[in-house]
Short mmCIF file of C-alpha atoms in Angstrom, two decimals:
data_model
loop_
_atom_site.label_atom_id
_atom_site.label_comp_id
_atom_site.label_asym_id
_atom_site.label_seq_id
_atom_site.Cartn_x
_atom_site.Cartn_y
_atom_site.Cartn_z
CA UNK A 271 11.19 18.31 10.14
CA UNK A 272 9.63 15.12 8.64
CA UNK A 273 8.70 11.82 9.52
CA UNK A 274 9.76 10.58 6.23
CA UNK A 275 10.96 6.64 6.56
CA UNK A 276 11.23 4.33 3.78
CA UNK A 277 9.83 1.75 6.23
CA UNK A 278 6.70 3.89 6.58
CA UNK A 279 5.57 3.44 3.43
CA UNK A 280 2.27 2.06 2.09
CA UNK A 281 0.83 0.73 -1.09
CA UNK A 282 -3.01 1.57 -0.53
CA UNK A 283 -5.15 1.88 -1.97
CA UNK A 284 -2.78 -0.52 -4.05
CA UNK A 285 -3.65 -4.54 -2.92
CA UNK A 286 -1.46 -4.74 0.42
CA UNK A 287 0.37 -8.46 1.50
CA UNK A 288 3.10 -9.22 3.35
CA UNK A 289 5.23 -10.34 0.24
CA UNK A 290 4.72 -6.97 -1.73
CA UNK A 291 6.35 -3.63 -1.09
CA UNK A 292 6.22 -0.33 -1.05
CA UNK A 293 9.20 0.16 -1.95
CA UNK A 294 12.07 -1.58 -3.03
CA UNK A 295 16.41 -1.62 -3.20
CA UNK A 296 15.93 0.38 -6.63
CA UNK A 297 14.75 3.40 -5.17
CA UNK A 298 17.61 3.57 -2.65
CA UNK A 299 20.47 2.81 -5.47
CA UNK A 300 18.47 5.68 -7.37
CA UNK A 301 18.22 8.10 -4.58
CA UNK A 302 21.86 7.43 -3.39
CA UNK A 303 23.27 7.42 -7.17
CA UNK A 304 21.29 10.97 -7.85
CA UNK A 305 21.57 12.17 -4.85
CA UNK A 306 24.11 14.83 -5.07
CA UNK A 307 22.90 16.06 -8.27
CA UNK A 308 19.74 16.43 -6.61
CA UNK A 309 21.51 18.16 -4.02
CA UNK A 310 22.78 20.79 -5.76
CA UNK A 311 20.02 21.36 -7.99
CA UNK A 312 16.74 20.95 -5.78
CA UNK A 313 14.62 22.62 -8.23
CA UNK A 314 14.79 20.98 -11.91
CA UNK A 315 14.28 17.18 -10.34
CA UNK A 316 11.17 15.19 -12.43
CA UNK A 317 10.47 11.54 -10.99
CA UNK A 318 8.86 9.17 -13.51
CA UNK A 319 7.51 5.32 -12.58
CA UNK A 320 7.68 5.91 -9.04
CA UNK A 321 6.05 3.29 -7.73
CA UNK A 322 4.03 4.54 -3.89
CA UNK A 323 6.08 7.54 -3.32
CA UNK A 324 9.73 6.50 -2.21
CA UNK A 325 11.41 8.34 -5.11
CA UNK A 326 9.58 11.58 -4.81
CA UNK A 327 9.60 11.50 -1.08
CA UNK A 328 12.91 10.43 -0.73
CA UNK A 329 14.43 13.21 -2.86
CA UNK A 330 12.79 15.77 -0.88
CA UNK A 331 13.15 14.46 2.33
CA UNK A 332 16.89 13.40 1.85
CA UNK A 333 17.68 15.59 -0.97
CA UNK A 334 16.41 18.86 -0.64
CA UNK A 335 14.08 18.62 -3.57
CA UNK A 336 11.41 21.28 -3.88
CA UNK A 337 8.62 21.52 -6.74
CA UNK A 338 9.11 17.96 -8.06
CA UNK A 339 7.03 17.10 -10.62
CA UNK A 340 6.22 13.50 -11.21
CA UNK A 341 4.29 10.87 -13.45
CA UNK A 342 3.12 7.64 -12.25
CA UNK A 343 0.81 6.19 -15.02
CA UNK A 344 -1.35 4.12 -12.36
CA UNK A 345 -3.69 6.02 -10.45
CA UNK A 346 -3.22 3.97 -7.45
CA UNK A 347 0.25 5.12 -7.39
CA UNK A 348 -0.79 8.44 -7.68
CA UNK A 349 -3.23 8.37 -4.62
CA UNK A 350 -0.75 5.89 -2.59
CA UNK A 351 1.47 8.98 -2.79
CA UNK A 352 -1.18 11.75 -1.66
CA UNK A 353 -1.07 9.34 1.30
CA UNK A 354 2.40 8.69 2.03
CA UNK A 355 3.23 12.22 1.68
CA UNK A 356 1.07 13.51 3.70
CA UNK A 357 1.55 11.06 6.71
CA UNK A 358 5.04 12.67 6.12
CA UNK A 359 4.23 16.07 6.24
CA UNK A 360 5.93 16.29 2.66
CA UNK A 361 2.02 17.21 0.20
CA UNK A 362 3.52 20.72 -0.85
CA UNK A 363 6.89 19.32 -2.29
CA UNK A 364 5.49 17.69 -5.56
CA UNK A 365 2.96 17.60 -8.03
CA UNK A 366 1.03 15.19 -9.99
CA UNK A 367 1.71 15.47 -14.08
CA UNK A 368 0.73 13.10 -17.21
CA UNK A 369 3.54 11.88 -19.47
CA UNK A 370 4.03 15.37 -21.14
CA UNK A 371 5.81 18.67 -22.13
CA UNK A 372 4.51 20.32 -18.89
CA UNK A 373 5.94 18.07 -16.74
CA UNK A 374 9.56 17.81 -18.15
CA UNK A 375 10.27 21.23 -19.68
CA UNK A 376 13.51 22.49 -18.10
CA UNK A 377 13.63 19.03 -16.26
CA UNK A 378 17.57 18.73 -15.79
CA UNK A 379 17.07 15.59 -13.05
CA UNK A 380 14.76 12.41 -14.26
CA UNK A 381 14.83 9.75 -12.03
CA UNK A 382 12.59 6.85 -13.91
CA UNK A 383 11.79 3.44 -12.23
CA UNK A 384 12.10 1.51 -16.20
CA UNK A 385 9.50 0.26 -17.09
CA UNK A 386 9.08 -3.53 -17.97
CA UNK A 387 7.84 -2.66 -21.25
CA UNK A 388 10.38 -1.33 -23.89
CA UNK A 389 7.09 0.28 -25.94
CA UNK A 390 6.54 2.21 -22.41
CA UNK A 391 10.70 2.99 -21.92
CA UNK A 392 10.52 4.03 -25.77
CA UNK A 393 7.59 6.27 -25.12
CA UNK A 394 8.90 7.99 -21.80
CA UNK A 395 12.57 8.22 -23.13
CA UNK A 396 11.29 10.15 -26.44
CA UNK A 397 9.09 12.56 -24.30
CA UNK A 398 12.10 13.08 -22.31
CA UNK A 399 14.67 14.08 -24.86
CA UNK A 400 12.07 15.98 -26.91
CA UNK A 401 11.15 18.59 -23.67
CA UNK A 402 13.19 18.49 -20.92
CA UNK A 403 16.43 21.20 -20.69
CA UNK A 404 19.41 20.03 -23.01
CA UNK A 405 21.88 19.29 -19.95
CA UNK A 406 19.42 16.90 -18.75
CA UNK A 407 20.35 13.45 -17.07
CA UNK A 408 18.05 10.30 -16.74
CA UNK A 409 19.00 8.49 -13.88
CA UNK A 410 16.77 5.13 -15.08
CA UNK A 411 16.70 2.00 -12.28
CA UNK A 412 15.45 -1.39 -12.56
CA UNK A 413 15.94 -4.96 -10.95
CA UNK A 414 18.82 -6.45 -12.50
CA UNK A 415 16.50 -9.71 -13.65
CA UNK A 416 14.17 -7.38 -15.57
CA UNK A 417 16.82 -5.01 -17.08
CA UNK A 418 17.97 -6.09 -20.39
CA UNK A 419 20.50 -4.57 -23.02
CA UNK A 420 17.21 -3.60 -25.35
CA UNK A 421 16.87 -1.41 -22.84
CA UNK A 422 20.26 0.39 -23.22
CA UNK A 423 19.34 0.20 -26.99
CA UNK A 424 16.18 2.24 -26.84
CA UNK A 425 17.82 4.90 -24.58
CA UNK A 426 20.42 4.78 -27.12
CA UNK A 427 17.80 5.89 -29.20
CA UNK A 428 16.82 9.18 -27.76
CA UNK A 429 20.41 9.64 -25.85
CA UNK A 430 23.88 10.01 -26.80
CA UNK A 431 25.36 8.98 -23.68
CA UNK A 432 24.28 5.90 -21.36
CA UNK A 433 26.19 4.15 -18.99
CA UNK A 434 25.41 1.90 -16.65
CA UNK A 435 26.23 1.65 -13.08
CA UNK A 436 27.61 -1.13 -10.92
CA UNK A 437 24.78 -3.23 -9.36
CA UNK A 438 23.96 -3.43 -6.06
CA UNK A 439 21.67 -5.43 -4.04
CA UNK A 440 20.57 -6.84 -7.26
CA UNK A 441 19.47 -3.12 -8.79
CA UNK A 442 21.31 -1.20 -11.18
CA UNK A 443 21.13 2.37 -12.63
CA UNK A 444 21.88 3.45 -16.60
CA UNK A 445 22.78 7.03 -17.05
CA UNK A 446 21.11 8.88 -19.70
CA UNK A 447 22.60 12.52 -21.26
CA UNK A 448 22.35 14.53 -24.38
CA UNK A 449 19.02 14.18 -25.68
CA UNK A 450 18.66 13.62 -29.32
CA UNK A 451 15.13 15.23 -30.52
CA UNK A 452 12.19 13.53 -32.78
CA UNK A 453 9.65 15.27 -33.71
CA UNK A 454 7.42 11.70 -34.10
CA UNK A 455 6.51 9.91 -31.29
CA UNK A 456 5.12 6.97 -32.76
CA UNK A 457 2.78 6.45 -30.42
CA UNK A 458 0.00 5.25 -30.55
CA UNK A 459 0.50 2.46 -32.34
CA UNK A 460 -2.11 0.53 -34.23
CA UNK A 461 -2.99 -2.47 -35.61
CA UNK A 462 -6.32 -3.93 -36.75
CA UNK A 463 -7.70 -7.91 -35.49
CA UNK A 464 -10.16 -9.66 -37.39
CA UNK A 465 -12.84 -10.32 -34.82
CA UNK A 466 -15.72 -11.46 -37.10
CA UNK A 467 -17.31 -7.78 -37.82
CA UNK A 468 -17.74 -6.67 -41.10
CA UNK A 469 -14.48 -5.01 -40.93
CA UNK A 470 -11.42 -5.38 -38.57
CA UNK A 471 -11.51 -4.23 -35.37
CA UNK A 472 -9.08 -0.96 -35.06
CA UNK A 473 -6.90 -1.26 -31.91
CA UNK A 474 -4.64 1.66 -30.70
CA UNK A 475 -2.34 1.91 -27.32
CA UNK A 476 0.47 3.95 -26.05
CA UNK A 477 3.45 2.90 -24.83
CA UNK A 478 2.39 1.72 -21.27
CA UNK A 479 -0.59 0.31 -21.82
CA UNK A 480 -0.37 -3.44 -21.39
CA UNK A 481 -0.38 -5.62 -23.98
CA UNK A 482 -0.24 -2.70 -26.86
CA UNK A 483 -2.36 -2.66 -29.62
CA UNK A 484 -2.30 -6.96 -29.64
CA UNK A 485 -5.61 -8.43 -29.30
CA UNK A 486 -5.47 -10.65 -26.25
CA UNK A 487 -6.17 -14.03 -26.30
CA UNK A 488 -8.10 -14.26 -23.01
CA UNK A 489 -10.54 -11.16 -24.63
CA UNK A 490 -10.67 -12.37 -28.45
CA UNK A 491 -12.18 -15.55 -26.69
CA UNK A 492 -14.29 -13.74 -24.47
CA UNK A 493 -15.63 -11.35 -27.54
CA UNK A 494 -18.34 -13.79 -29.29
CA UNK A 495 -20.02 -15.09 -26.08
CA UNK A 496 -21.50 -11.58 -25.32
CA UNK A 497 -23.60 -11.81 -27.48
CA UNK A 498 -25.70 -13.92 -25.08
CA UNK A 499 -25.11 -10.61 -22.77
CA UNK A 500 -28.44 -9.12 -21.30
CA UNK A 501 -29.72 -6.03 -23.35
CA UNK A 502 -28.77 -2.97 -22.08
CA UNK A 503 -28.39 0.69 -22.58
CA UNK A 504 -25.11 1.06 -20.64
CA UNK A 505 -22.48 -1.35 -20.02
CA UNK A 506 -19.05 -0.82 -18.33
CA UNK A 507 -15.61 -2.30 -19.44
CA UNK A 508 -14.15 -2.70 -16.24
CA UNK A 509 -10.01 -3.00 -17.18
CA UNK A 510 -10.19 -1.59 -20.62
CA UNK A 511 -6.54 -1.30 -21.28
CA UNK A 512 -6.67 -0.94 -25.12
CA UNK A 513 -10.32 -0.47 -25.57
CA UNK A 514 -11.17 -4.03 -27.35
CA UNK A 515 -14.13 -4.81 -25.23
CA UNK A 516 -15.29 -1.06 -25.01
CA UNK A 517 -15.47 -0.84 -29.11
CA UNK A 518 -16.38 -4.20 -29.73
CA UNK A 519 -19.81 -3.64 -27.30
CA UNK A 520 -20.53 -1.05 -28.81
CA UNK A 521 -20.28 -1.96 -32.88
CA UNK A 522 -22.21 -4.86 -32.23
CA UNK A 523 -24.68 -2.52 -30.01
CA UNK A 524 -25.63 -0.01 -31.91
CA UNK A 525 -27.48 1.80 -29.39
CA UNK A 526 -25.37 0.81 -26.24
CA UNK A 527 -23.93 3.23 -24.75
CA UNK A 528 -20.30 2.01 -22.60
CA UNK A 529 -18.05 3.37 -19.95
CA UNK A 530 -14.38 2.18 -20.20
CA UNK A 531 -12.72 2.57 -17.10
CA UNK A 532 -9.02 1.70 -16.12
CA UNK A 533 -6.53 3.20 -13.74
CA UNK A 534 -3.76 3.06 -16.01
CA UNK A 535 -3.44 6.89 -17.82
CA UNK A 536 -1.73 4.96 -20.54
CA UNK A 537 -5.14 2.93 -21.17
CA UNK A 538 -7.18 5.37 -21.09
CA UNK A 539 -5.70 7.39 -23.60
CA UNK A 540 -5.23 4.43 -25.73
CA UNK A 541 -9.10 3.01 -25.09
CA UNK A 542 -10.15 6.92 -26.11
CA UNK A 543 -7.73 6.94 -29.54
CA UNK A 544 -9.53 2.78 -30.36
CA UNK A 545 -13.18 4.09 -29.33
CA UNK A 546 -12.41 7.21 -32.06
CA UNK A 547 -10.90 4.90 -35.13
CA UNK A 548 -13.33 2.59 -34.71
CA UNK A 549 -15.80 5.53 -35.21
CA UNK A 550 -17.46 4.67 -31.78
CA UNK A 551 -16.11 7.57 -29.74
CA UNK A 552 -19.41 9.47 -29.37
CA UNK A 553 -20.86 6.52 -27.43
CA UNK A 554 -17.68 5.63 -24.87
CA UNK A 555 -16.81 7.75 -22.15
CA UNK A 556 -13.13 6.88 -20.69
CA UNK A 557 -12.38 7.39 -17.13
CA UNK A 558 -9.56 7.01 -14.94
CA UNK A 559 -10.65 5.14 -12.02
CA UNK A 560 -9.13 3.11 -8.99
CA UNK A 561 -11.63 0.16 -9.94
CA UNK A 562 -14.89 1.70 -9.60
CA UNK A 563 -14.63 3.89 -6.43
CA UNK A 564 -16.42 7.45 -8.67
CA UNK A 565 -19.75 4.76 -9.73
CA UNK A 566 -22.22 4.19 -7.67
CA UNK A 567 -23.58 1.46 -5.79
CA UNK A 568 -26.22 -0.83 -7.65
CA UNK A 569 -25.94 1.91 -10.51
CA UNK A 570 -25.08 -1.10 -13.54
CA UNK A 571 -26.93 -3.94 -15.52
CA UNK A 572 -24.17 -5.06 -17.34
CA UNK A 573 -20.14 -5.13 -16.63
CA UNK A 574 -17.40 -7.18 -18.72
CA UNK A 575 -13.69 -7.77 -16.91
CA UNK A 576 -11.28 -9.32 -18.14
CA UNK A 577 -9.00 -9.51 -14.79
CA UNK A 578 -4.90 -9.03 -14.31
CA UNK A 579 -3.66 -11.58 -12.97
CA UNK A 580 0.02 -10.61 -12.49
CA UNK A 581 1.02 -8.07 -10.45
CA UNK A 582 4.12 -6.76 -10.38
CA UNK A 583 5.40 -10.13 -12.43
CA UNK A 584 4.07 -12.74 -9.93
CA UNK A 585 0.50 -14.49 -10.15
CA UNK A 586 -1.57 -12.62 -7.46
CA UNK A 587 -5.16 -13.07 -7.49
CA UNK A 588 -5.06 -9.33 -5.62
CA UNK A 589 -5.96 -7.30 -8.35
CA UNK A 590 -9.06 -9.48 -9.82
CA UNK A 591 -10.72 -10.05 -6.52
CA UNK A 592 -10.80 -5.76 -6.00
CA UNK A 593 -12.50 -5.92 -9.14
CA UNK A 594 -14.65 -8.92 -8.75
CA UNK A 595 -15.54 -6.88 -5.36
CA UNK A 596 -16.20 -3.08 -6.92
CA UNK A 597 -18.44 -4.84 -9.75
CA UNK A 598 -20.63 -6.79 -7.37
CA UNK A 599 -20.86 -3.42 -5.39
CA UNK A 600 -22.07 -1.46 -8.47
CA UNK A 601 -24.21 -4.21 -10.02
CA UNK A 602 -27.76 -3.28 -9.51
CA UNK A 603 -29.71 -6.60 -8.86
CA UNK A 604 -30.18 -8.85 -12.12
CA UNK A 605 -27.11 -7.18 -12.75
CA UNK A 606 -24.78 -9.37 -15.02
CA UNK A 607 -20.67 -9.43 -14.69
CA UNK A 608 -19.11 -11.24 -17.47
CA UNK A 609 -15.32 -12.29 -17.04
CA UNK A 610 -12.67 -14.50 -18.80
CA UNK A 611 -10.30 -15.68 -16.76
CA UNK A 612 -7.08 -18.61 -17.54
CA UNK A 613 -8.94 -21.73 -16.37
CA UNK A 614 -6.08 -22.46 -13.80
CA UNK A 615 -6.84 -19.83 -11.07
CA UNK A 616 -10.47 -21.35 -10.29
CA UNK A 617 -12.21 -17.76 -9.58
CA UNK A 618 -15.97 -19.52 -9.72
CA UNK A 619 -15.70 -19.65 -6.28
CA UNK A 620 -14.47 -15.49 -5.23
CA UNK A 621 -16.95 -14.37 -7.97
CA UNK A 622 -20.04 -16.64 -6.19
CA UNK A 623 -18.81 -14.52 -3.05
CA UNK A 624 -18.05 -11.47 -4.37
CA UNK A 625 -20.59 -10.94 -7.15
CA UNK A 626 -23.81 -13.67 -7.00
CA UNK A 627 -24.22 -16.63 -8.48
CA UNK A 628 -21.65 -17.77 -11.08
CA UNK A 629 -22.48 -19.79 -14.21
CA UNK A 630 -19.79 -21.08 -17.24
CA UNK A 631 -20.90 -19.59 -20.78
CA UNK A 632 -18.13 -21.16 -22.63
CA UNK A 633 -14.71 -22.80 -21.83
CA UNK A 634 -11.59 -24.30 -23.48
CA UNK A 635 -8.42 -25.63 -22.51
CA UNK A 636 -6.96 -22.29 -21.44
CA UNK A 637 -10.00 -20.01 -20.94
CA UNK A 638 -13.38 -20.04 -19.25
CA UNK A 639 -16.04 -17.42 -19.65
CA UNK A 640 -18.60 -16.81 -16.75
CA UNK A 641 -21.41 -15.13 -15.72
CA UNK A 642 -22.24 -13.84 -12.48
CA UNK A 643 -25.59 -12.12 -11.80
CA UNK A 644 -26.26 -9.83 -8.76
CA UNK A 645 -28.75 -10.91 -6.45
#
């Protein structure tokens, strides 16, 4: 017996409002539209993208699913679940996995939340077909107003069946069988920015790491003002999606050493493969991290952010003020946090609060650069 309710649900450690969910009308069409394949094969079921547990969860609690191994690339998905599941008595029906051959060989039942990214549904989709058991079938979801036929196309891709479902309550599923096998991923991609060094600046990212291997804007504008940074021997890249900021500090510091920390597995991976073709990898440590819950308090002299500020595709300030809060926690004093943020939100003020006091290094029309120091 279980206490498993969709309405019991929570997103923490995950930023918690009243307008965001733990769960949404996606993983019910998914559930119900799997649910009998599930039912009759409880062990060979592999959930990818679930969000804070409701797929996993729900197929063992409704389904009968036993062993399930699943992939959620951020880590506050993965520890929203550890919650969830245990507040309903469900921690010994699953397992956490990366985006590998372990966790989909003889996978016959995927059930994948798509990703917004098609890089990310590319990525998945070719890990799928190249290890999970020949009869498998992808049961992929997504919100009808973020599901487009490119996404049919790159299933197509790795696939030679997918059909797509009626919609309901504005969701609808794609069917996925007969995986077609490639022995090249293409991930990670690369490409290489001209940032002013003397030679490009070598970015590489895998599929569902945001922004790929494109130099954001925000960052490239963020990039020359640190060189008014304090000196240091250790900074952290608090976000480091990619691994611009991570590499950049530390070709223009040649004895700075930097810790490049995001929750995404994705980013991590990808700020690892730019610290090593940029030739920097021996002085960048990568770590998965919810923020910066494994550093210490007043451990750091110098962090760089540059803050999300969507969340799950609205503007929610959410995300940035966690981190503006976790950096002024692990700031020692004299400690310096350097952020770009789009001009718009105003964050001078949260960063005052959070951090110390904030001053403007350099602004334009779209971006402004501060620094806050620790007091």
């Amino acid at each position: 017996m279980t206490d498993f309710s969709f309405d019991n649900l929570r997103r923490a450690p995950d930023v918690e409002a009243p307008n965001l969910f733990a769960f949404d009308a996606t993983d019910r069409l998914l559930l119900d539209t799997a649910g009998s394949a599930i039912s009759e094969d409880p062990a060979g079921v592999v959930v990818i993208g679930d969000h804070y547990g409701a797929l996993t969860l729900g197929a063992a609690a409704l389904h009968g699913a036993t062993g399930i191994r699943t992939h959620q690339d951020p880590l506050s998905g993965e520890l929203a679940l550890t919650r969830n599941a245990t507040a309903a008595r469900l921690p010994d029906r699953y397992t956490h996995h990366p985006l590998d051959g372990a966790l989909l060989t003889d996978a016959r039942i995927v059930l994948l939340q798509l990703p917004r990214s098609l890089a990310a549904l590319d990525e998945i989709a070719w890990t799928i077909a190249r290890h999970a058991a020949p009869n498998v079938r992808v049961f992929a979801g997504g919100r009808v107003k973020h599901m487009t036929m490119a996404m049919n196309g790159v299933l197509a891709r790795h696939f030679g069946s997918v059909a797509a479902g009626l919609a309901r309550q504005k969701s609808r599923v794609l069917t996925a069988s007969g995986p077609v096998q490639s022995a090249v991923s293409g991930f990670p991609v690369e490409e290489q920015h001209d940032v002013g060094l003397a030679s490009p600046l070598i970015l590489r990212a895998f599929g569902s790491t945001f922004g790929g291997a494109k130099l954001d804007a925000g960052t490239r504008y963020l990039l020359p003002a640190l060189s008014a940074a304090r000196s240091v021997g250790h900074a952290i890249d608090l976000g480091s999606g990619n691994g611009t900021i991570a590499a950049y500090l530390a070709l223009t510091r040649p004895t700075l050493q930097v810790t490049a920390t995001d929750q995404s597995a994705s980013a991590v991976a990808s700020s690892r493969a730019t610290a090593e073709a940029n030739g920097v990898g021996d002085r960048i440590t990568v770590v998965r991290d919810d923020a910066l819950s494994l550093a210490a308090a007043a451990s750091a002299d110098l962090i760089v952010l540059n803050p999300p500020f969507h969340l799950e595709g609205t503007v929610h300030s959410g995300i940035a003020l966690k981190l503006f809060a976790d950096a002024g926690r692990v700031l020692r004093p004299g400690g310096e946090l350097w952020t770009v943020w789009n001009s718009h939100l105003q964050y001078r003020g949260p960063l005052t609060q959070l951090v110390g006091p904030t001053r403007q290094a350099a602004r334009n029309p779209k971006f402004t650069v501060t620094v806050s120091t620790r007091t």
